């Protein structure tokens, strides 16, 4: 297993466009997390899945954001009508249920122009 | 809510020097994690601590879980240029595994 994989690594989009990111977790991990990181800050929690169920969403996750994990494997994070404030690094992490050690992907760097 | 405060914010040291950084919280954590992040990359897990007073090493890195369970320390011995990066402490805010992160300590090493 090569670890958590995210695609794309970089995305530049115009304000108002929709974007979708993908995360492939470590295969046996049933928990999957999305975080957002802005410059000079630590990652901030957005949402998490246990298998295919989305069990928690942060207040940071506005209604323009939606995440899915349809078969309990890969996950997608979509941002609709992007705004300049959405520019950030979007990180995906996975872990085993009951295990606090989370492993992160390389991130997707979003720039909204 | 829970917050983690890291100090120092940044460090600029000479290659070969030892480094020490810490992380404090106003609330108790049952686990402490230390991550390193290189520019443009995701955080990489360095050390996990599970028990108050625990001292754990990973190569030149040593981390300690504070006795009060409200702090943790990370030491790097004999620093080398590839130690450059941002070091984050993190702890689970609930039994969901959701992590709270500190603001990070930026380390620069001068060859």
Short mmCIF file of C-alpha atoms in Angstrom, two decimals:
data_model
loop_
_atom_site.label_atom_id
_atom_site.label_comp_id
_atom_site.label_asym_id
_atom_site.label_seq_id
_atom_site.Cartn_x
_atom_site.Cartn_y
_atom_site.Cartn_z
CA UNK A 1 0.00 0.00 0.00
CA UNK A 2 1.41 3.39 -1.00
CA UNK A 3 -0.42 5.41 1.64
CA UNK A 4 -3.09 8.08 1.28
CA UNK A 5 -3.32 9.48 -2.23
CA UNK A 6 -4.92 12.77 -3.28
CA UNK A 7 -5.73 14.08 -6.72
CA UNK A 8 -5.10 16.61 -8.11
CA UNK A 9 -2.06 18.00 -6.28
CA UNK A 10 -2.76 21.49 -7.51
CA UNK A 11 -5.89 23.21 -8.83
CA UNK A 12 -6.29 26.75 -10.07
CA UNK A 13 -9.85 27.81 -10.72
CA UNK A 14 -11.79 30.96 -11.42
CA UNK A 15 -14.09 32.33 -8.79
CA UNK A 16 -17.56 30.89 -9.14
CA UNK A 17 -16.45 27.58 -10.66
CA UNK A 18 -17.02 24.21 -9.04
CA UNK A 19 -14.10 21.95 -8.13
CA UNK A 20 -13.88 18.35 -6.97
CA UNK A 21 -11.00 16.65 -5.19
CA UNK A 22 -10.44 12.95 -4.68
CA UNK A 23 -8.87 11.03 -1.83
CA UNK A 24 -7.88 7.36 -1.80
CA UNK A 25 -7.20 6.28 1.79
CA UNK A 26 -5.01 3.43 3.00
CA UNK A 27 -7.00 0.39 1.93
CA UNK A 28 -7.85 -1.17 5.30
CA UNK A 29 -8.64 2.16 6.98
CA UNK A 30 -12.34 2.64 7.66
CA UNK A 31 -12.10 6.24 8.86
CA UNK A 32 -11.45 9.09 6.44
CA UNK A 33 -11.01 12.76 7.33
CA UNK A 34 -10.87 16.02 5.39
CA UNK A 35 -8.94 18.98 6.74
CA UNK A 36 -8.23 22.45 5.40
CA UNK A 37 -4.98 24.29 5.98
CA UNK A 38 -4.27 27.94 5.30
CA UNK A 39 -0.84 29.53 5.26
CA UNK A 40 0.81 29.66 8.67
CA UNK A 41 -1.84 27.55 10.37
CA UNK A 42 -2.26 23.97 11.37
CA UNK A 43 -4.82 21.78 9.60
CA UNK A 44 -8.46 22.37 10.61
CA UNK A 45 -11.02 19.59 10.64
CA UNK A 46 -13.77 19.72 8.02
CA UNK A 47 -15.55 16.36 8.07
CA UNK A 48 -15.10 12.65 8.65
CA UNK A 49 -16.48 9.35 7.44
CA UNK A 50 -16.64 5.99 9.09
CA UNK A 51 -16.98 3.60 6.18
CA UNK A 52 -19.55 5.26 3.89
CA UNK A 53 -21.32 7.24 6.64
CA UNK A 54 -20.49 10.92 7.10
CA UNK A 55 -20.63 11.21 10.88
CA UNK A 56 -19.45 14.73 11.61
CA UNK A 57 -19.16 18.06 9.82
CA UNK A 58 -17.39 21.17 11.05
CA UNK A 59 -19.02 24.59 11.01
CA UNK A 60 -16.24 25.45 8.58
CA UNK A 61 -18.02 23.28 6.02
CA UNK A 62 -20.45 25.74 4.47
CA UNK A 63 -23.34 24.57 2.30
CA UNK A 64 -21.15 25.08 -0.77
CA UNK A 65 -19.05 22.14 0.38
CA UNK A 66 -20.12 18.53 0.04
CA UNK A 67 -18.22 15.33 0.66
CA UNK A 68 -19.04 11.75 -0.22
CA UNK A 69 -17.58 8.32 0.33
CA UNK A 70 -20.01 6.21 -1.68
CA UNK A 71 -18.58 2.73 -1.18
CA UNK A 72 -16.57 3.30 1.94
CA UNK A 73 -13.35 3.46 -0.06
CA UNK A 74 -12.33 6.67 -1.88
CA UNK A 75 -13.87 10.03 -1.03
CA UNK A 76 -14.60 13.21 -2.95
CA UNK A 77 -14.83 16.77 -1.69
CA UNK A 78 -16.70 19.21 -3.91
CA UNK A 79 -16.74 22.97 -3.55
CA UNK A 80 -19.44 24.80 -5.47
CA UNK A 81 -19.27 28.44 -6.54
CA UNK A 82 -15.72 28.82 -5.29
CA UNK A 83 -14.67 32.01 -3.53
CA UNK A 84 -11.20 33.46 -3.05
CA UNK A 85 -11.43 32.57 0.64
CA UNK A 86 -11.57 28.90 -0.36
CA UNK A 87 -7.92 29.08 -1.43
CA UNK A 88 -6.10 26.66 0.85
CA UNK A 89 -4.48 23.24 1.07
CA UNK A 90 -7.10 20.49 1.37
CA UNK A 91 -5.77 17.47 3.21
CA UNK A 92 -7.19 14.00 3.46
CA UNK A 93 -6.25 11.57 6.22
CA UNK A 94 -7.26 8.03 7.13
CA UNK A 95 -7.07 5.81 10.16
CA UNK A 96 -8.39 2.58 11.59
CA UNK A 97 -11.46 2.88 13.79
CA UNK A 98 -10.36 3.29 17.38
CA UNK A 99 -6.85 4.33 16.35
CA UNK A 100 -5.85 7.97 16.80
CA UNK A 101 -2.85 7.72 14.45
CA UNK A 102 -4.03 9.40 11.26
CA UNK A 103 -2.00 9.30 8.06
CA UNK A 104 -2.21 12.19 5.64
CA UNK A 105 -2.06 12.46 1.89
CA UNK A 106 0.07 14.99 0.05
CA UNK A 107 -2.81 17.46 -0.13
CA UNK A 108 -4.52 19.40 -2.91
CA UNK A 109 -3.50 23.02 -3.18
CA UNK A 110 -6.49 25.10 -4.37
CA UNK A 111 -6.02 28.60 -5.71
CA UNK A 112 -9.12 30.60 -6.58
CA UNK A 113 -8.43 33.57 -8.86
CA UNK B 1 -12.98 24.91 22.60
CA UNK B 2 -9.77 22.96 22.84
CA UNK B 3 -6.65 24.69 21.60
CA UNK B 4 -3.03 23.68 21.34
CA UNK B 5 -0.32 26.29 21.66
CA UNK B 6 3.12 25.61 20.30
CA UNK B 7 6.33 27.40 21.12
CA UNK B 8 8.51 28.70 19.80
CA UNK B 9 6.76 29.80 16.58
CA UNK B 10 10.03 29.54 14.69
CA UNK B 11 13.62 28.54 15.24
CA UNK B 12 16.77 29.17 13.23
CA UNK B 13 19.63 26.96 14.32
CA UNK B 14 23.03 25.75 13.23
CA UNK B 15 23.45 22.24 11.85
CA UNK B 16 24.46 19.88 14.64
CA UNK B 17 22.59 21.72 17.38
CA UNK B 18 19.87 20.14 19.48
CA UNK B 19 16.33 21.51 19.24
CA UNK B 20 13.50 21.53 21.73
CA UNK B 21 9.90 22.60 21.17
CA UNK B 22 6.73 22.21 23.16
CA UNK B 23 2.98 22.13 22.95
CA UNK B 24 0.52 23.06 25.69
CA UNK B 25 -3.21 22.81 26.13
CA UNK B 26 -5.75 24.12 28.58
CA UNK B 27 -7.47 20.73 28.58
CA UNK B 28 -6.32 17.15 29.01
CA UNK B 29 -5.39 14.98 26.05
CA UNK B 30 -5.12 11.19 26.16
CA UNK B 31 -2.90 11.04 23.11
CA UNK B 32 -0.29 13.36 21.67
CA UNK B 33 0.90 13.17 18.09
CA UNK B 34 3.82 14.96 16.49
CA UNK B 35 3.86 15.58 12.73
CA UNK B 36 6.37 17.16 10.36
CA UNK B 37 5.27 18.99 7.23
CA UNK B 38 7.54 19.87 4.32
CA UNK B 39 6.54 22.74 2.00
CA UNK B 40 3.73 21.73 -0.34
CA UNK B 41 3.30 18.32 1.27
CA UNK B 42 0.97 16.75 3.79
CA UNK B 43 1.96 16.20 7.43
CA UNK B 44 3.94 13.06 8.18
CA UNK B 45 3.47 11.32 11.52
CA UNK B 46 6.70 11.23 13.54
CA UNK B 47 5.78 10.03 17.02
CA UNK B 48 2.62 9.03 18.90
CA UNK B 49 2.37 9.16 22.70
CA UNK B 50 -0.35 7.37 24.69
CA UNK B 51 0.57 7.52 28.36
CA UNK B 52 1.33 10.37 30.76
CA UNK B 53 5.06 10.52 31.43
CA UNK B 54 5.85 8.40 28.39
CA UNK B 55 9.12 9.10 26.58
CA UNK B 56 9.33 7.78 23.01
CA UNK B 57 12.14 8.00 20.49
CA UNK B 58 12.27 7.76 16.71
CA UNK B 59 15.87 8.04 15.58
CA UNK B 60 17.15 11.47 16.59
CA UNK B 61 13.68 12.53 17.69
CA UNK B 62 12.43 12.13 21.24
CA UNK B 63 9.00 13.15 22.47
CA UNK B 64 7.51 13.20 25.94
CA UNK B 65 3.91 13.07 27.14
CA UNK B 66 3.66 15.54 30.03
CA UNK B 67 2.66 14.28 33.46
CA UNK B 68 -0.27 16.70 33.65
CA UNK B 69 -1.50 15.41 30.24
CA UNK B 70 -1.72 19.05 29.17
CA UNK B 71 1.62 19.29 27.43
CA UNK B 72 4.12 17.50 25.27
CA UNK B 73 7.69 18.12 24.19
CA UNK B 74 9.67 17.23 21.09
CA UNK B 75 13.45 17.19 20.97
CA UNK B 76 15.64 16.75 17.92
CA UNK B 77 19.28 15.93 18.53
CA UNK B 78 22.17 16.78 16.23
CA UNK B 79 20.01 18.59 13.67
CA UNK B 80 20.68 18.19 9.96
CA UNK B 81 19.46 20.25 6.98
CA UNK B 82 16.66 17.79 6.16
CA UNK B 83 15.09 18.52 9.56
CA UNK B 84 13.87 21.80 8.05
CA UNK B 85 10.10 22.04 8.05
CA UNK B 86 7.09 22.77 10.22
CA UNK B 87 6.48 20.62 13.26
CA UNK B 88 2.91 20.23 14.51
CA UNK B 89 1.56 18.74 17.67
CA UNK B 90 -1.93 17.28 17.54
CA UNK B 91 -4.38 15.57 19.81
CA UNK B 92 -7.77 13.89 19.37
CA UNK B 93 -10.67 16.13 20.38
CA UNK B 94 -13.10 13.23 20.68
CA UNK B 95 -13.34 9.48 20.25
CA UNK B 96 -13.96 10.02 16.54
CA UNK B 97 -10.24 10.56 16.01
CA UNK B 98 -10.79 14.14 14.86
CA UNK B 99 -7.50 15.94 15.51
CA UNK B 100 -6.82 19.40 16.90
CA UNK B 101 -3.53 20.87 15.70
CA UNK B 102 -1.22 23.50 17.10
CA UNK B 103 -0.08 26.39 14.96
CA UNK B 104 3.26 24.75 14.28
CA UNK B 105 6.93 25.44 14.96
CA UNK B 106 8.96 26.32 11.88
CA UNK B 107 12.49 24.98 11.98
CA UNK B 108 15.30 26.27 9.79
CA UNK B 109 18.75 24.69 9.90
CA UNK B 110 21.82 26.50 8.67
CA UNK B 111 24.43 24.14 7.19
#
